GROMACS .gro file of C-alpha atoms in nm:
model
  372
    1UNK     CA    1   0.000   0.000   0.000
    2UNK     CA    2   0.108   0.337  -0.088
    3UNK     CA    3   0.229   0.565   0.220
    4UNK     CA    4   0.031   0.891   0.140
    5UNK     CA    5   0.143   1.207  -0.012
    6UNK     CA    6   0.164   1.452   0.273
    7UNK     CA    7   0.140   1.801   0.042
    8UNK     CA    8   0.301   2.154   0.177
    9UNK     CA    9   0.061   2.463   0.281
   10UNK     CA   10   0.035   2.688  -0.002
   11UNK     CA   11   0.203   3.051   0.086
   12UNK     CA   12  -0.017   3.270   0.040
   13UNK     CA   13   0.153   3.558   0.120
   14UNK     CA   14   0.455   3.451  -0.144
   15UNK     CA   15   0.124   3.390  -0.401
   16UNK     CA   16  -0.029   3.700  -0.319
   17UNK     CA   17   0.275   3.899  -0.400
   18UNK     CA   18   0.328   3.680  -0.738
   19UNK     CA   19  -0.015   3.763  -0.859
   20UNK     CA   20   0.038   4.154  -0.773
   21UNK     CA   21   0.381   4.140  -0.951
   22UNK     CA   22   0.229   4.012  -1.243
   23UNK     CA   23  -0.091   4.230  -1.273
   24UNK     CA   24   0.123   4.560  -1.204
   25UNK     CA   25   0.373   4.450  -1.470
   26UNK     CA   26   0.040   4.356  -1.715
   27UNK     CA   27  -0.135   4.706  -1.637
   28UNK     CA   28   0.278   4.896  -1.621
   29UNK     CA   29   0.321   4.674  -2.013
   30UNK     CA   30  -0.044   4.797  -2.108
   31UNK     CA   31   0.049   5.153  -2.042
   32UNK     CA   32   0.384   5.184  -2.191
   33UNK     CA   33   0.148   5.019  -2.474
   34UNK     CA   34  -0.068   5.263  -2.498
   35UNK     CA   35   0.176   5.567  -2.501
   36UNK     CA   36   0.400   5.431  -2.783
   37UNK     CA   37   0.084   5.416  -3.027
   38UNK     CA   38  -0.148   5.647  -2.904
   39UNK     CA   39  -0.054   6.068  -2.941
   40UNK     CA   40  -0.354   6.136  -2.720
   41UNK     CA   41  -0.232   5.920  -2.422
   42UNK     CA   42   0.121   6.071  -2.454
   43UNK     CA   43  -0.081   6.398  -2.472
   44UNK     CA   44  -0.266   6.336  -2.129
   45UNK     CA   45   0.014   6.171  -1.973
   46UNK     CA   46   0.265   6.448  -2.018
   47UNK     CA   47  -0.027   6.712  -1.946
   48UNK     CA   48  -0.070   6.535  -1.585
   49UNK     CA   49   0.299   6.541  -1.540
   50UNK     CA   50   0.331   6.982  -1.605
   51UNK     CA   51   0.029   6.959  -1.396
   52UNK     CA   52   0.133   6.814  -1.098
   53UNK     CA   53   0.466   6.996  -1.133
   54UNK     CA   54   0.263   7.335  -1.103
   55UNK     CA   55   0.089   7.155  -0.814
   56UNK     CA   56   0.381   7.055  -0.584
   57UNK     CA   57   0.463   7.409  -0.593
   58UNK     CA   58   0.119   7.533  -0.424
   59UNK     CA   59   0.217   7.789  -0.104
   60UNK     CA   60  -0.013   7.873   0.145
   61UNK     CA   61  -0.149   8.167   0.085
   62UNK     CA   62  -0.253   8.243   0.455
   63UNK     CA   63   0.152   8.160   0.487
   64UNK     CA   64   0.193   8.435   0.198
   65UNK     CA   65   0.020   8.656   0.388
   66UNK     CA   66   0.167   8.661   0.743
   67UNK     CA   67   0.522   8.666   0.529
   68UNK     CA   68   0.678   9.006   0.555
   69UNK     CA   69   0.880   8.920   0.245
   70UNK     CA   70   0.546   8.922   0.071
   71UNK     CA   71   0.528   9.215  -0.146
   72UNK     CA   72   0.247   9.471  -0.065
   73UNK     CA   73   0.112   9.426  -0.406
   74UNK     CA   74   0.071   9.048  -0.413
   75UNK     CA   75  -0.046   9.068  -0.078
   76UNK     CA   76  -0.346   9.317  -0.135
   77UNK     CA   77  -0.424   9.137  -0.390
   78UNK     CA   78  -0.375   8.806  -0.184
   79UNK     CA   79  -0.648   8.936   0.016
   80UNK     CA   80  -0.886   9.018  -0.217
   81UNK     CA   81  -0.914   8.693  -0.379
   82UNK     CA   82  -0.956   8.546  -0.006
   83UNK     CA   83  -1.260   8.762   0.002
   84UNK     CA   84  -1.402   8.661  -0.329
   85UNK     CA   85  -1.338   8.325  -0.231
   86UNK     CA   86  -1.551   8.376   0.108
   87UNK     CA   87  -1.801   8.576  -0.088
   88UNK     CA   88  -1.835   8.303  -0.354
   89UNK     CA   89  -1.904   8.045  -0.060
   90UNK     CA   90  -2.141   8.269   0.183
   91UNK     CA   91  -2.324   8.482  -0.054
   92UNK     CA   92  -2.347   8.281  -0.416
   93UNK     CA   93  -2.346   7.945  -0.262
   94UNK     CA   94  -2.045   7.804  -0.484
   95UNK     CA   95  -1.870   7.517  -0.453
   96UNK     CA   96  -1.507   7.637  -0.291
   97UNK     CA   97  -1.386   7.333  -0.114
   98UNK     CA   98  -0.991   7.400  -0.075
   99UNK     CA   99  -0.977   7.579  -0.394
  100UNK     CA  100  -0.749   7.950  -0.441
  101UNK     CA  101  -0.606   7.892  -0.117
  102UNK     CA  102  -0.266   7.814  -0.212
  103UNK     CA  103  -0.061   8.033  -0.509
  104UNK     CA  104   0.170   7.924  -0.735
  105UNK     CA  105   0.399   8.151  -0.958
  106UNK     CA  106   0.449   8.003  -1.281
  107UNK     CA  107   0.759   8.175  -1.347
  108UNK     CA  108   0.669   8.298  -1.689
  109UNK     CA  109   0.364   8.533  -1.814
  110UNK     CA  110   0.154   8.249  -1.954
  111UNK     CA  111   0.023   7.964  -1.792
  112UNK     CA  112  -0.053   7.749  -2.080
  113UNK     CA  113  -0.188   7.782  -2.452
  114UNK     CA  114  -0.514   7.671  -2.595
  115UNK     CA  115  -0.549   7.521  -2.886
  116UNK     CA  116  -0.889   7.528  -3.146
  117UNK     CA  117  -0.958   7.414  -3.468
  118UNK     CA  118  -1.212   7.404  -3.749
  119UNK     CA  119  -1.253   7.268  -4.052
  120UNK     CA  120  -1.268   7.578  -4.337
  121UNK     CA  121  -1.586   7.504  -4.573
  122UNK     CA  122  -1.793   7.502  -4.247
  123UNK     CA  123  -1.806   7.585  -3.912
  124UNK     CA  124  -1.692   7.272  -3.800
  125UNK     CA  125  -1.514   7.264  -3.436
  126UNK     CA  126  -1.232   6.972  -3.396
  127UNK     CA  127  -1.275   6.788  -3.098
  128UNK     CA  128  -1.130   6.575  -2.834
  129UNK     CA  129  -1.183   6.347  -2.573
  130UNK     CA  130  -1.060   6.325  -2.243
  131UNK     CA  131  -1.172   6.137  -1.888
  132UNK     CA  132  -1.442   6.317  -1.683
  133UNK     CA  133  -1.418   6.642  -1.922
  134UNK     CA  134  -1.575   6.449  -2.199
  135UNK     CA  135  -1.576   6.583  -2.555
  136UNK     CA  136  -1.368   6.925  -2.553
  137UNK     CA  137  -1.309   7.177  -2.842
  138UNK     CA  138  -0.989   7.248  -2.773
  139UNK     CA  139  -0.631   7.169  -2.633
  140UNK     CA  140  -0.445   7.288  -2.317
  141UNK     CA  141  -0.065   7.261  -2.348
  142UNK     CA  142   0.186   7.411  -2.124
  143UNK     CA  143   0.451   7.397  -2.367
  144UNK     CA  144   0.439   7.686  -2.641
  145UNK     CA  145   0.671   7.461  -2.855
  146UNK     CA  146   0.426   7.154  -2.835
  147UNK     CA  147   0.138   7.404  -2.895
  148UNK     CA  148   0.336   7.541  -3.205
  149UNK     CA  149   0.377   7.219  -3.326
  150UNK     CA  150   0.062   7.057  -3.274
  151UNK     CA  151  -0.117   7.407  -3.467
  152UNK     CA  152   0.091   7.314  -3.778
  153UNK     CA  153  -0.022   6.933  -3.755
  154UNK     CA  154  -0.341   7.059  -3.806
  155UNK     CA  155  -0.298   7.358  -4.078
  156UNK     CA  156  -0.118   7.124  -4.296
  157UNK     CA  157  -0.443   6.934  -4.291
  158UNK     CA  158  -0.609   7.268  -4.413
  159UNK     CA  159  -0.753   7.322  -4.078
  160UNK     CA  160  -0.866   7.684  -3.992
  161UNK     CA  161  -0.593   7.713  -3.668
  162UNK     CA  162  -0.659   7.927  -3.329
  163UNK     CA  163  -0.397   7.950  -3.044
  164UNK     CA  164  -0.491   8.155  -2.764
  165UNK     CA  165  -0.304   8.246  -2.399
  166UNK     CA  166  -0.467   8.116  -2.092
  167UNK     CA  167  -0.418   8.228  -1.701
  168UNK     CA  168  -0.625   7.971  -1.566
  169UNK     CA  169  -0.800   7.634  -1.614
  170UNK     CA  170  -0.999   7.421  -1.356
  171UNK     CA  171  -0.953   7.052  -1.263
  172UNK     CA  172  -1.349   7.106  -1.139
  173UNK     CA  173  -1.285   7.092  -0.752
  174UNK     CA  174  -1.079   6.729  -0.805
  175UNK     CA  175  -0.761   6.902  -0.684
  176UNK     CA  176  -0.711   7.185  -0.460
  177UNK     CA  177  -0.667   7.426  -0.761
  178UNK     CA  178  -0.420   7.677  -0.698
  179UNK     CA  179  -0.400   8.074  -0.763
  180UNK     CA  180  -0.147   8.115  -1.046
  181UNK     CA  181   0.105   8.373  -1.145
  182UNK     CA  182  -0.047   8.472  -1.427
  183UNK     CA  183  -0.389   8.582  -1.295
  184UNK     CA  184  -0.243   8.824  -1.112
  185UNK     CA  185  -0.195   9.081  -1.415
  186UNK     CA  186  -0.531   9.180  -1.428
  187UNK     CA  187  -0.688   9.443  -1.271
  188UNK     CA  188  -0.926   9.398  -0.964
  189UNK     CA  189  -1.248   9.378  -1.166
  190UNK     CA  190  -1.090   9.121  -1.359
  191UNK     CA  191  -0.881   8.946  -1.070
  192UNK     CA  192  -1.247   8.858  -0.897
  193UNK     CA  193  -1.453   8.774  -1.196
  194UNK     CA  194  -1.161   8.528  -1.303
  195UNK     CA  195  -1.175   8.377  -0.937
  196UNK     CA  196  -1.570   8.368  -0.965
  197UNK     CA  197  -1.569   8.201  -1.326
  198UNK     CA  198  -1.345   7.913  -1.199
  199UNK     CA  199  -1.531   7.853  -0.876
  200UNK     CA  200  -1.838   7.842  -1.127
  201UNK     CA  201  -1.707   7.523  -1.262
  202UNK     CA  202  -1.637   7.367  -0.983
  203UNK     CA  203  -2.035   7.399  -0.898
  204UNK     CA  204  -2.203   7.310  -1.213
  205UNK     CA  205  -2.010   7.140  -1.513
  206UNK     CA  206  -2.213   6.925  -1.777
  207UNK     CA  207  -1.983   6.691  -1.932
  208UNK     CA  208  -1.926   6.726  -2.298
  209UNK     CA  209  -2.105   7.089  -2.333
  210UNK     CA  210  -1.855   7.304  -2.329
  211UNK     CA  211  -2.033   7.613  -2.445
  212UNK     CA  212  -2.275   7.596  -2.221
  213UNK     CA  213  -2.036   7.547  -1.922
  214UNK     CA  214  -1.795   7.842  -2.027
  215UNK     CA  215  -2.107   8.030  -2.076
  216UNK     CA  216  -2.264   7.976  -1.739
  217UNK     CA  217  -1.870   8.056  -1.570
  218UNK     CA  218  -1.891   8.380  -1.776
  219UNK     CA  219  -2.258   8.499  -1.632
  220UNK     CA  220  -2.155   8.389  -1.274
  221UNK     CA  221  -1.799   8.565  -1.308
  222UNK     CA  222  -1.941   8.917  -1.428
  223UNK     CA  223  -2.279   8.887  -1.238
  224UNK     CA  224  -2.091   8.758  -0.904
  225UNK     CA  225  -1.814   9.034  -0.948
  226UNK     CA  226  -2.103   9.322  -0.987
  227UNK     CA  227  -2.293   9.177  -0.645
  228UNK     CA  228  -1.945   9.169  -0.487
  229UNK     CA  229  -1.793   9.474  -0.531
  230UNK     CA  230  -2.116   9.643  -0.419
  231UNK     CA  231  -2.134   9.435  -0.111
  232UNK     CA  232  -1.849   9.591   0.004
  233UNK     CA  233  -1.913   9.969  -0.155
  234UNK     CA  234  -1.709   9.978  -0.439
  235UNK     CA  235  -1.926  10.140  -0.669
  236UNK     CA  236  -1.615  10.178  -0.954
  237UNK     CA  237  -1.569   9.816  -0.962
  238UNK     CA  238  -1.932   9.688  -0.957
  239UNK     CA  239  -2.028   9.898  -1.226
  240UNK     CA  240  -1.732   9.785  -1.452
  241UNK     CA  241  -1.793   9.439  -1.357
  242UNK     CA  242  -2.161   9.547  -1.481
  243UNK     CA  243  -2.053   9.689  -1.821
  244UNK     CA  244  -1.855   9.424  -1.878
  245UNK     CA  245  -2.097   9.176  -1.878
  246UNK     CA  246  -2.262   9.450  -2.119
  247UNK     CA  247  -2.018   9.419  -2.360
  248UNK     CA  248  -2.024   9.010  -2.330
  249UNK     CA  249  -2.346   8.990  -2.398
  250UNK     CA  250  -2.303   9.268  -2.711
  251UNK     CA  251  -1.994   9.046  -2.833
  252UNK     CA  252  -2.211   8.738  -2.804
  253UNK     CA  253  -2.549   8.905  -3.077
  254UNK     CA  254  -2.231   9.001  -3.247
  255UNK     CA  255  -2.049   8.654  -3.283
  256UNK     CA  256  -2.384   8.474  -3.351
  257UNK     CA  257  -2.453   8.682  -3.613
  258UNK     CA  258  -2.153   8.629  -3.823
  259UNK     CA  259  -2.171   8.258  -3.717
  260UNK     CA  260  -2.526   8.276  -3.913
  261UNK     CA  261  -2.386   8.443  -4.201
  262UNK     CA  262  -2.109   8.182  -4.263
  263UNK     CA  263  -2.341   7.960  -4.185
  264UNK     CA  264  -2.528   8.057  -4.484
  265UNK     CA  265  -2.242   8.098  -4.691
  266UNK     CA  266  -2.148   7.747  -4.665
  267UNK     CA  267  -2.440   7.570  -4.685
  268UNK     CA  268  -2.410   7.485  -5.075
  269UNK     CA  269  -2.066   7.333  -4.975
  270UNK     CA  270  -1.844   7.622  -5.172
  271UNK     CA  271  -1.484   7.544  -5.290
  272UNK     CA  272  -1.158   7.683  -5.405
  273UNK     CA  273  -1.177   8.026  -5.535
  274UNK     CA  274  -1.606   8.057  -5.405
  275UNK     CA  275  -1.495   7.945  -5.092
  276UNK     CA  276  -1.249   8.163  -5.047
  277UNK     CA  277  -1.427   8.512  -5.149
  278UNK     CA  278  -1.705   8.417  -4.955
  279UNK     CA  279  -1.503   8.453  -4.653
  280UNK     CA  280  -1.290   8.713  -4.723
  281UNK     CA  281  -1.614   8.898  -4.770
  282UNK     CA  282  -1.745   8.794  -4.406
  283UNK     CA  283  -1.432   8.871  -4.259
  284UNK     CA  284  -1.405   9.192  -4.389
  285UNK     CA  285  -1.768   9.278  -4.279
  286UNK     CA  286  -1.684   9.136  -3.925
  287UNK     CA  287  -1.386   9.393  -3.900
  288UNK     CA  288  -1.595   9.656  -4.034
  289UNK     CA  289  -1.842   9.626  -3.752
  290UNK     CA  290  -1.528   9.566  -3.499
  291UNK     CA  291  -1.404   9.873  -3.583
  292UNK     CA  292  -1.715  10.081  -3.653
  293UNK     CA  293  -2.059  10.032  -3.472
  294UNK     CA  294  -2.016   9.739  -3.306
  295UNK     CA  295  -1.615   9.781  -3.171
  296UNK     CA  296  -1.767  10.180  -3.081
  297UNK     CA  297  -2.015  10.011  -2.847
  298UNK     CA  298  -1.805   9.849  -2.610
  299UNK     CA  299  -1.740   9.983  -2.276
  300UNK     CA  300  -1.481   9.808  -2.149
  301UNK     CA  301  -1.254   9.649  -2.472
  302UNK     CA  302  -1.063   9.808  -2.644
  303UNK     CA  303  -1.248   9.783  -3.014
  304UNK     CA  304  -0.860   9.803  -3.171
  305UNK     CA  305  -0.809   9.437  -2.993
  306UNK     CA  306  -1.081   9.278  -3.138
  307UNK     CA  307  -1.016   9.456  -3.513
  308UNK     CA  308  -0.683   9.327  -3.536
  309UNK     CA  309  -0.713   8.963  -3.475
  310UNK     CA  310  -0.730   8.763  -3.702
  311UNK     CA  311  -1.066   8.577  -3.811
  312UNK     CA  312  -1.109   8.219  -3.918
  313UNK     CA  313  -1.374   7.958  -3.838
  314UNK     CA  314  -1.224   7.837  -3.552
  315UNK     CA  315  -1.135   8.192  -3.382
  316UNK     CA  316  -1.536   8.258  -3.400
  317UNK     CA  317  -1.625   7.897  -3.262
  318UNK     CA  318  -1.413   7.977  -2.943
  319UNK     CA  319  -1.520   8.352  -2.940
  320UNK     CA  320  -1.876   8.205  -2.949
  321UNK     CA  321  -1.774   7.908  -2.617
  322UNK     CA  322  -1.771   8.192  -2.390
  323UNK     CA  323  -2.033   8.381  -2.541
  324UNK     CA  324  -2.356   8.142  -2.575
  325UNK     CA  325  -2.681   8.267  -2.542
  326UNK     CA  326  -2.593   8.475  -2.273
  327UNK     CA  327  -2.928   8.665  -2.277
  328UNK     CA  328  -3.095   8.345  -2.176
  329UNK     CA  329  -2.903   8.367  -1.830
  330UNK     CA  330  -3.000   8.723  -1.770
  331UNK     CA  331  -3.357   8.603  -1.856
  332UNK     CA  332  -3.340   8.368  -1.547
  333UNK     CA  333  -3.167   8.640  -1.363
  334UNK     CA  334  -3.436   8.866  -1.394
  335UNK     CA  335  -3.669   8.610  -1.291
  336UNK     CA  336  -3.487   8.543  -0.980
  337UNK     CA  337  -3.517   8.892  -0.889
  338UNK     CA  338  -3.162   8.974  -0.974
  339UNK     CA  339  -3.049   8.776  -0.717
  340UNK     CA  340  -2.751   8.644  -0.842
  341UNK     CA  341  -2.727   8.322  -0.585
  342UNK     CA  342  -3.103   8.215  -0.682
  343UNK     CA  343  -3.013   8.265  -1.063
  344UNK     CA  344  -2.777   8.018  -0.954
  345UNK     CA  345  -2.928   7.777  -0.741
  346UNK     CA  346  -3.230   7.796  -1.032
  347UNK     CA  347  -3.023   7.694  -1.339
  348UNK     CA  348  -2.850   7.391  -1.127
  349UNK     CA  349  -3.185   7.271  -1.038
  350UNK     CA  350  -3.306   7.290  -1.372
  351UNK     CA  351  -3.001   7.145  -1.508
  352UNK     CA  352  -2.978   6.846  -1.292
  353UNK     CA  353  -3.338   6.726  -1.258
  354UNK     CA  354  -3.395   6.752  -1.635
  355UNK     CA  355  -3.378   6.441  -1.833
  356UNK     CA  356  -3.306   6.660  -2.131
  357UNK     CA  357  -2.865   6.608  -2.155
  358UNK     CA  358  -2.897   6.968  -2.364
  359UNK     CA  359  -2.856   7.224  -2.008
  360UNK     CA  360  -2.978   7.490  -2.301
  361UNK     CA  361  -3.316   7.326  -2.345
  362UNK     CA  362  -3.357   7.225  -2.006
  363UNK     CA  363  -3.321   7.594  -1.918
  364UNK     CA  364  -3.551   7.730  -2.223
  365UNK     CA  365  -3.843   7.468  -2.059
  366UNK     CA  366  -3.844   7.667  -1.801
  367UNK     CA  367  -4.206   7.807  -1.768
  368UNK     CA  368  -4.233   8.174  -1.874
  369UNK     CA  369  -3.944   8.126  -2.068
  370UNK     CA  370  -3.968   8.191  -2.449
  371UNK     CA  371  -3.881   7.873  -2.610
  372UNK     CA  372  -3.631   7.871  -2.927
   0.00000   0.00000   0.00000
C-alpha cells in the first residue's frame, strides 16, 4: 500500500505577491502600450505630469500673507481673492472646497496655450476626448513649442488654426486648484470675476457641453463680481464688472450673427476660389463692424483688440464658447429677482433634474421662458 502524499501549505503571502507582480507589470506593459501608439495618451500623460509639477509648488497663501517678504502688491491682492473666495461660498453658494487657497507663480507670463480648430468650408469645431471632461473643443498645453507644433499638424491638414493664452483652467474641484502667477496681471475687476468664473465650474459642469459650461462661468464671473464689489461699496468696480458683462453679452449678438452668415455661406458646400471670397467677404464685414458700430459700443474692450485679430472659423467657434446665449441667463436672472445666488441655485436645479442632456433646453423649458 502506498504511504500517502503529505502536500506543503500553499504561501499565500509569497502567491499573493506573485499575482500583484504580475498584474502591475500587465497594467505597467499595457500603459507603456498605450503611449508608444497612441498621441492622445502621450498627450494626457505628459499634461498630468506639467500639472502636478505646477501643483507641488502650491504655497499657502494664509503663509503668503503673514510673510513680511510678501510684497504689498501680491499681498493686497492676496487678500482680495480670499474675500471673493468667502463671498463666492457665503453669498453665491459656490462650490469652494480647498480651492485658491494656495498660489503658485508660474515663473513665466503664460500659464498654458489653448489650442482650437475648425474645418474651413464650415463651421466645424475639432474635438477631443478626455476622462471626466468628456468631448472638448480644444487643447491645453503648457509647452508653447508643443502648442506650435501641434497648430501646424493641423494647418497642414487645411484646418482653420486658433492659439490663444490662458491664465487659468480648472480641474473642477478634483484638486485643490491653486491661484497662479499669471492671474495676477489683471486688474481687480478682472482678478475677482476670473476667481468667480473658476469657482463656477467647480459647482455646475455638464460633461461634454462646453459652451454651455464656459457660458454659465462667464454669467456667474461678471454677475458675481457686480454683487461683490457692491457688497463691500465699491461702486467703480461693480459697475465695470456690470458693463462688462454689457459688452459680453453685445460680443455674443455680435459673434452669432456672423456665425449665421457663414453659416449661410457654406451651406451649398463652396470650394476653391467661391470658398475663399465668400469669406474674405465675411471677414471683412466682421472687422468693419469691430471697428465701426459694433467695436464703438463696447465699454470696457478696447475695439482696436478685437479689429486686429485675425478671423477664421475656428477663432469665431471659441469667441462664441464663452459667449452662448448669454441673454438666456440674464432672462433667469431677472426672474430670480436679480439675485444672483437664486439665478444660480435655479439653473442647477433645472439642469440636474432635467432628463433633457442639452442644459440649453432644459433651461428654455423653463415656464415663462420663451422657447427657441
Amino acid at each position: 500500500m502506498t504511504a500517502p502524499i503529505e502536500r506543503a501549505r500553499p504561501r499565500w503571502g509569497r502567491l499573493l505577491r506573485r499575482v500583484l507582480v504580475i498584474v502591475l507589470g500587465a497594467g505597467a506593459g499595457i500603459v507603456i502600450i498605450l503611449l508608444l501608439a497612441s498621441a492622445e495618451a502621450r498627450y494626457v500623460a505628459r499634461a498630468g505630469i506639467e500639472e502636478a509639477r505646477i501643483l507641488l509648488k502650491r504655497r499657502s497663501i494664509a503663509k503668503l500673507l503673514a510673510d513680511s517678504a510678501t510684497p504689498a502688491g501680491l499681498r493686497q491682492q492676496l487678500r482680495l481673492v480670499l474675500a471673493a473666495r468667502t463671498f463666492a461660498a457665503d453669498s453665491l453658494g459656490l462650490a469652494v472646497g480647498a480651492t485658491y487657497t494656495t498660489y503658485v507663480n508660474v515663473g513665466r507670463d503664460t500659464l498654458l496655450l489653448v489650442l482650437s480648430a475648425s474645418r474651413r468650408e464650415k463651421l466645424r469645431e475639432v474635438t477631443w476626448t478626455y476622462p471626466i471632461v468628456g468631448v472638448v473643443p480644444y487643447k491645453g498645453f503648457f509647452s508653447a513649442t508643443r502648442a506650435r507644433r501641434a497648430g501646424a499638424e493641423l494647418e497642414v491638414q487645411g484646418l482653420d488654426v486658433y492659439l490663444r493664452p490662458s491664465g487659468a483652467f480648472s480641474t473642477l474641484g478634483y484638486f485643490s486648484d491653486p491661484l497662479f502667477s499669471t492671474a495676477m496681471s489683471r486688474d481687480t475687476m478682472e482678478l475677482v470675476a476670473t476667481v468667480l468664473h473658476e469657482l463656477a465650474h467647480n459647482t455646475l459642469y455638464v460633461k461634454s457641453q462646453t459652451p454651455f459650461n464656459e457660458s454659465f462661468a462667464s454669467f456667474v464671473g461678471y454677475r458675481g463680481a457686480e454683487a461683490f464689489f457692491r457688497s463691500r461699496r465699491d461702486t467703480l468696480d461693480a459697475r465695470r464688472a456690470a458693463a462688462r458683462w454689457r459688452d459680453e453679452r453685445t460680443l455674443d449678438v455680435f459673434y452669432a450673427e456672423l456665425a449665421r452668415r457663414l453659416d449661410s455661406a457654406y451651406a451649398d458646400s463652396p470650394t476653391g476660389d467661391r470658398l475663399e471670397r465668400a469669406r474674405t467677404t465675411l471677414f471683412t464685414w466682421a472687422r468693419s463692424q469691430l471697428s465701426g458700430t459694433v467695436g464703438q459700443s463696447l465699454e470696457t474692450y478696447d475695439w482696436r483688440w478685437f479689429a486686429r485679430t485675425p478671423l477664421n472659423n475656428a477663432v469665431i467657434i471659441a469667441q462664441r464658447l464663452y459667449r452662448m446665449d448669454l441673454n438666456l441667463f440674464d432672462e433667469i436672472y431677472l426672474q430670480n429677482g436679480a439675485d444672483i445666488a437664486e439665478t444660480i441655485r435655479a439653473i442647477q436645479v433645472r439642469v440636474f433634474t432635467q432628463s433633457d442632456r442639452d442644459p440649453y433646453r432644459a433651461l428654455y423649458s423653463r415656464p415663462g421662458m420663451r422657447v427657441e
